[in-house]
Tab-separated table of C-alpha atoms in Angstrom:
chain	number	residue	atom	x	y	z
A	1	UNK	CA	222.262	91.666	187.606
A	2	UNK	CA	219.689	89.238	186.210
A	3	UNK	CA	216.512	90.913	184.773
A	4	UNK	CA	213.718	90.799	187.176
A	5	UNK	CA	210.280	90.206	185.769
A	6	UNK	CA	206.990	91.684	187.263
A	7	UNK	CA	203.271	90.954	186.965
A	8	UNK	CA	201.208	93.797	188.134
A	9	UNK	CA	197.763	93.219	189.734
A	10	UNK	CA	196.994	96.928	190.464
A	11	UNK	CA	194.138	99.126	189.871
A	12	UNK	CA	194.382	100.612	186.441
A	13	UNK	CA	195.014	104.097	187.736
A	14	UNK	CA	198.280	102.926	189.526
A	15	UNK	CA	199.737	100.899	186.732
A	16	UNK	CA	201.356	103.780	184.631
A	17	UNK	CA	202.807	105.343	187.806
A	18	UNK	CA	204.314	102.060	188.874
A	19	UNK	CA	205.866	101.536	185.470
A	20	UNK	CA	207.474	105.073	185.245
A	21	UNK	CA	208.822	104.607	188.803
A	22	UNK	CA	210.106	101.228	188.081
A	23	UNK	CA	211.867	102.313	184.892
A	24	UNK	CA	213.755	105.301	186.677
A	25	UNK	CA	214.678	102.934	189.625
A	26	UNK	CA	215.983	99.912	187.799
A	27	UNK	CA	217.599	101.275	184.521
A	28	UNK	CA	216.810	98.407	182.326
A	29	UNK	CA	217.221	95.599	184.883
A	30	UNK	CA	213.442	94.938	185.127
A	31	UNK	CA	210.446	93.996	182.716
A	32	UNK	CA	206.927	94.235	183.283
A	33	UNK	CA	205.427	91.034	181.572
A	34	UNK	CA	201.706	91.955	182.223
A	35	UNK	CA	199.487	94.122	183.992
A	36	UNK	CA	196.037	92.870	185.109
A	37	UNK	CA	193.114	94.828	186.646
A	38	UNK	CA	191.699	91.887	188.267
A	39	UNK	CA	192.929	88.900	190.245
A	40	UNK	CA	190.208	86.563	188.898
A	41	UNK	CA	192.778	84.717	186.513
A	42	UNK	CA	195.748	85.468	188.656
A	43	UNK	CA	196.711	81.855	189.017
A	44	UNK	CA	196.523	81.382	185.242
A	45	UNK	CA	198.447	84.603	184.579
A	46	UNK	CA	201.282	83.267	186.896
A	47	UNK	CA	201.575	80.131	185.041
A	48	UNK	CA	201.430	81.927	181.699
A	49	UNK	CA	204.061	84.656	182.252
A	50	UNK	CA	206.180	83.048	185.007
A	51	UNK	CA	206.986	86.328	186.662
A	52	UNK	CA	209.581	86.691	189.503
A	53	UNK	CA	207.359	88.984	191.349
A	54	UNK	CA	203.673	89.842	191.569
A	55	UNK	CA	202.744	93.254	192.688
A	56	UNK	CA	199.265	93.064	194.087
A	57	UNK	CA	196.850	95.551	195.469
A	58	UNK	CA	194.543	93.824	198.042
A	59	UNK	CA	191.755	96.334	197.409
A	60	UNK	CA	190.994	94.397	194.194
A	61	UNK	CA	189.569	91.495	196.186
A	62	UNK	CA	189.374	92.616	199.716
A	63	UNK	CA	192.678	90.699	200.547
A	64	UNK	CA	191.458	87.348	199.817
A	65	UNK	CA	194.420	86.665	197.693
A	66	UNK	CA	196.750	87.397	200.681
A	67	UNK	CA	194.754	84.621	202.769
A	68	UNK	CA	195.327	81.998	200.089
A	69	UNK	CA	198.675	82.897	198.834
A	70	UNK	CA	200.823	80.655	201.220
A	71	UNK	CA	199.003	77.613	200.380
A	72	UNK	CA	197.872	78.268	196.684
A	73	UNK	CA	201.007	80.011	195.422
A	74	UNK	CA	203.821	79.575	197.912
A	75	UNK	CA	207.088	81.512	198.125
A	76	UNK	CA	207.634	81.891	194.426
A	77	UNK	CA	206.786	84.348	192.745
A	78	UNK	CA	207.779	86.649	195.385
A	79	UNK	CA	204.794	88.739	196.566
A	80	UNK	CA	204.819	92.602	196.915
A	81	UNK	CA	201.680	94.094	198.647
A	82	UNK	CA	201.059	97.644	197.235
A	83	UNK	CA	198.145	99.553	198.893
A	84	UNK	CA	197.322	102.713	200.594
A	85	UNK	CA	195.624	100.787	203.182
A	86	UNK	CA	197.939	99.871	206.074
A	87	UNK	CA	195.473	97.571	207.748
A	88	UNK	CA	196.595	94.772	205.142
A	89	UNK	CA	200.178	94.829	206.493
A	90	UNK	CA	199.363	92.020	209.005
A	91	UNK	CA	197.740	89.797	206.250
A	92	UNK	CA	200.812	90.667	203.977
A	93	UNK	CA	203.164	89.413	206.743
A	94	UNK	CA	201.329	86.283	207.087
A	95	UNK	CA	201.257	85.723	203.287
A	96	UNK	CA	205.023	86.114	203.231
A	97	UNK	CA	205.351	89.340	201.402
A	98	UNK	CA	208.764	90.540	200.811
A	99	UNK	CA	207.705	94.301	200.711
A	100	UNK	CA	204.881	96.448	201.631
A	101	UNK	CA	204.557	99.462	199.211
A	102	UNK	CA	202.261	102.504	199.849
A	103	UNK	CA	201.422	104.718	196.737
A	104	UNK	CA	202.404	107.083	195.409
A	105	UNK	CA	204.916	104.988	193.717
A	106	UNK	CA	208.522	106.714	193.476
A	107	UNK	CA	211.821	105.598	191.938
A	108	UNK	CA	213.541	106.024	195.457
A	109	UNK	CA	210.850	103.976	197.020
A	110	UNK	CA	211.197	101.171	194.366
A	111	UNK	CA	214.859	101.270	194.666
A	112	UNK	CA	214.514	100.021	198.156
A	113	UNK	CA	212.020	97.477	196.920
A	114	UNK	CA	214.558	96.171	194.263
A	115	UNK	CA	217.281	95.827	197.070
A	116	UNK	CA	214.889	93.580	199.050
A	117	UNK	CA	214.086	91.516	196.052
A	118	UNK	CA	217.665	91.192	195.233
A	119	UNK	CA	218.598	89.675	198.571
A	120	UNK	CA	215.767	87.017	198.164
A	121	UNK	CA	215.941	85.942	194.550
A	122	UNK	CA	219.410	84.311	194.743
A	123	UNK	CA	217.664	81.806	197.144
A	124	UNK	CA	215.371	80.654	194.309
A	125	UNK	CA	216.557	78.115	191.631
A	126	UNK	CA	216.782	78.903	188.092
A	127	UNK	CA	213.730	76.514	187.426
A	128	UNK	CA	211.597	78.751	189.454
A	129	UNK	CA	211.288	76.433	192.282
A	130	UNK	CA	211.901	77.960	195.605
A	131	UNK	CA	214.946	76.558	197.581
A	132	UNK	CA	215.140	78.428	200.990
A	133	UNK	CA	213.689	81.816	201.715
A	134	UNK	CA	214.329	83.624	205.006
A	135	UNK	CA	211.105	83.906	207.189
A	136	UNK	CA	209.312	87.060	206.614
A	137	UNK	CA	209.007	89.770	209.194
A	138	UNK	CA	207.644	93.303	209.259
A	139	UNK	CA	211.307	94.567	208.674
A	140	UNK	CA	211.401	92.814	205.320
A	141	UNK	CA	208.076	94.205	204.165
A	142	UNK	CA	208.928	97.762	205.071
A	143	UNK	CA	206.349	98.199	207.970
A	144	UNK	CA	206.657	97.467	211.773
A	145	UNK	CA	203.766	97.215	214.159
A	146	UNK	CA	204.506	98.977	217.632
A	147	UNK	CA	202.426	98.023	220.499
A	148	UNK	CA	200.900	100.982	222.292
A	149	UNK	CA	198.091	101.428	225.097
A	150	UNK	CA	195.122	100.954	222.764
A	151	UNK	CA	196.423	98.278	220.250
A	152	UNK	CA	199.157	98.660	217.648
A	153	UNK	CA	200.341	101.429	215.305
A	154	UNK	CA	202.086	100.768	211.980
A	155	UNK	CA	204.916	102.808	211.012
A	156	UNK	CA	207.376	102.493	208.222
A	157	UNK	CA	210.650	100.959	209.087
A	158	UNK	CA	212.556	103.512	207.205
A	159	UNK	CA	211.041	106.326	209.055
A	160	UNK	CA	212.707	105.041	212.607
A	161	UNK	CA	215.719	107.173	213.286
A	162	UNK	CA	216.913	105.329	216.438
A	163	UNK	CA	215.725	103.428	219.484
A	164	UNK	CA	216.915	104.285	222.975
A	165	UNK	CA	216.300	102.125	225.893
A	166	UNK	CA	214.982	103.437	229.288
A	167	UNK	CA	214.916	100.549	231.687
A	168	UNK	CA	212.234	98.178	230.613
A	169	UNK	CA	210.879	100.682	228.190
A	170	UNK	CA	212.189	101.968	224.841
A	171	UNK	CA	211.722	105.365	223.233
A	172	UNK	CA	211.401	105.139	219.305
A	173	UNK	CA	212.294	108.479	217.507
A	174	UNK	CA	211.157	109.168	213.940
A	175	UNK	CA	212.157	111.422	211.069
A	176	UNK	CA	209.009	113.385	211.597
A	177	UNK	CA	206.445	111.888	213.817
A	178	UNK	CA	206.540	112.395	217.647
A	179	UNK	CA	208.460	109.728	219.492
A	180	UNK	CA	206.590	106.619	220.903
A	181	UNK	CA	207.290	104.906	224.266
A	182	UNK	CA	207.139	101.059	224.048
A	183	UNK	CA	206.986	98.602	226.986
A	184	UNK	CA	209.744	96.642	225.376
A	185	UNK	CA	213.656	96.697	226.007
A	186	UNK	CA	215.907	97.890	223.436
A	187	UNK	CA	216.941	94.158	222.950
A	188	UNK	CA	213.381	93.291	222.015
A	189	UNK	CA	213.398	96.129	219.519
A	190	UNK	CA	216.671	95.045	217.989
A	191	UNK	CA	215.308	91.415	217.352
A	192	UNK	CA	212.430	92.908	215.513
A	193	UNK	CA	214.416	95.413	213.592
A	194	UNK	CA	217.062	93.082	212.324
A	195	UNK	CA	218.322	93.884	208.895
A	196	UNK	CA	220.982	95.972	206.872
A	197	UNK	CA	219.872	99.217	208.136
A	198	UNK	CA	219.953	98.871	211.977
A	199	UNK	CA	222.866	98.433	214.308
A	200	UNK	CA	223.250	98.380	218.144
A	201	UNK	CA	225.979	101.188	218.938
A	202	UNK	CA	225.402	101.177	222.794
A	203	UNK	CA	223.861	98.919	225.335
A	204	UNK	CA	220.939	101.306	225.335
A	205	UNK	CA	220.786	102.570	221.742
A	206	UNK	CA	219.949	101.033	218.355
A	207	UNK	CA	220.400	103.218	215.379
A	208	UNK	CA	219.253	103.258	211.662
A	209	UNK	CA	222.450	103.645	209.757
A	210	UNK	CA	220.563	105.569	206.876
A	211	UNK	CA	219.776	108.427	209.200
A	212	UNK	CA	223.379	109.097	210.504
A	213	UNK	CA	224.421	112.646	209.573
A	214	UNK	CA	227.920	112.651	211.112
A	215	UNK	CA	230.242	111.011	213.705
A	216	UNK	CA	231.995	113.260	216.305
A	217	UNK	CA	235.095	111.961	217.987
A	218	UNK	CA	235.934	112.517	221.422
A	219	UNK	CA	236.303	110.637	224.913
A	220	UNK	CA	233.199	108.952	223.524
A	221	UNK	CA	232.168	108.958	219.882
A	222	UNK	CA	228.723	110.459	219.186
A	223	UNK	CA	226.489	110.053	216.231
A	224	UNK	CA	224.563	113.068	215.083
A	225	UNK	CA	221.291	111.835	213.552
A	226	UNK	CA	219.110	113.313	210.897
A	227	UNK	CA	216.540	114.672	213.581
A	228	UNK	CA	219.396	116.609	215.245
A	229	UNK	CA	219.648	114.349	218.117
A	230	UNK	CA	222.934	112.808	219.336
A	231	UNK	CA	223.542	109.065	220.213
A	232	UNK	CA	226.541	107.876	222.192
A	233	UNK	CA	228.682	105.049	220.772
A	234	UNK	CA	230.314	102.861	223.266
A	235	UNK	CA	233.761	101.286	222.709
A	236	UNK	CA	232.187	97.866	222.698
A	237	UNK	CA	230.191	98.716	219.475
A	238	UNK	CA	232.525	101.193	217.746
A	239	UNK	CA	234.478	98.780	215.481
A	240	UNK	CA	231.357	97.014	214.321
A	241	UNK	CA	229.878	100.582	213.427
A	242	UNK	CA	232.905	101.540	211.285
A	243	UNK	CA	232.769	98.272	209.506
A	244	UNK	CA	229.235	98.428	208.611
A	245	UNK	CA	229.767	102.243	207.406
A	246	UNK	CA	232.791	101.095	205.397
A	247	UNK	CA	234.864	104.203	206.601
A	248	UNK	CA	237.545	105.303	204.310
A	249	UNK	CA	241.007	105.818	205.922
A	250	UNK	CA	240.086	104.044	209.112
A	251	UNK	CA	242.512	105.983	211.308
A	252	UNK	CA	241.056	109.351	210.042
A	253	UNK	CA	237.508	108.295	210.100
A	254	UNK	CA	236.178	111.257	212.038
A	255	UNK	CA	236.746	114.902	212.309
A	256	UNK	CA	237.228	116.169	215.731
């Protein structure tokens, strides 16, 4: 893997924690070329250090850099928004951020960040000029906005265990938080939660593959999820599920 270079535009109190977490997550495949406690000279710093990724805390300037990023900077270097304030998620989406990080920084969290970066960087030329980047979505920055009665609630995509359709509504189940009922179909949810982690396993069910504990074989296969719930797998979607899970010994993929 080619080394990924980072420019950190973070509060000084967060820099060391980010460096430590990155060292544990990357095992030598990354390098912090500079850390700055202000964005006053950010454009000049980008020109000077040529980073692949800028990790930016919008609290440094009230999010003004997010507003100007698409026109003044563009799609390269890649942008990661890192803040405890989830209200910046919408602006990060509009700016084209590839990920939305919420401190405290951990090695596990940064491993997911590096995976996202790794999927995007191959579309950037060796000269540093962007070729084609997939349009950003809430799924790619790690946060999804769910419409509720009084507006929207922001949740981490990784915290979604599964979505079950109930007519013209959908029930979203989480690892820890109470379920939320959306006035959206499961198909609508599938379109928003596209990516490596989610897969349709039934006409009424969409699951996060990361949260499958086991597969039970029977007249109809069932998935046991991390929250203890069971989700049926229809014959239509079964082969696609096994392919995504890379089951070893296909004919013996499950225990009865």
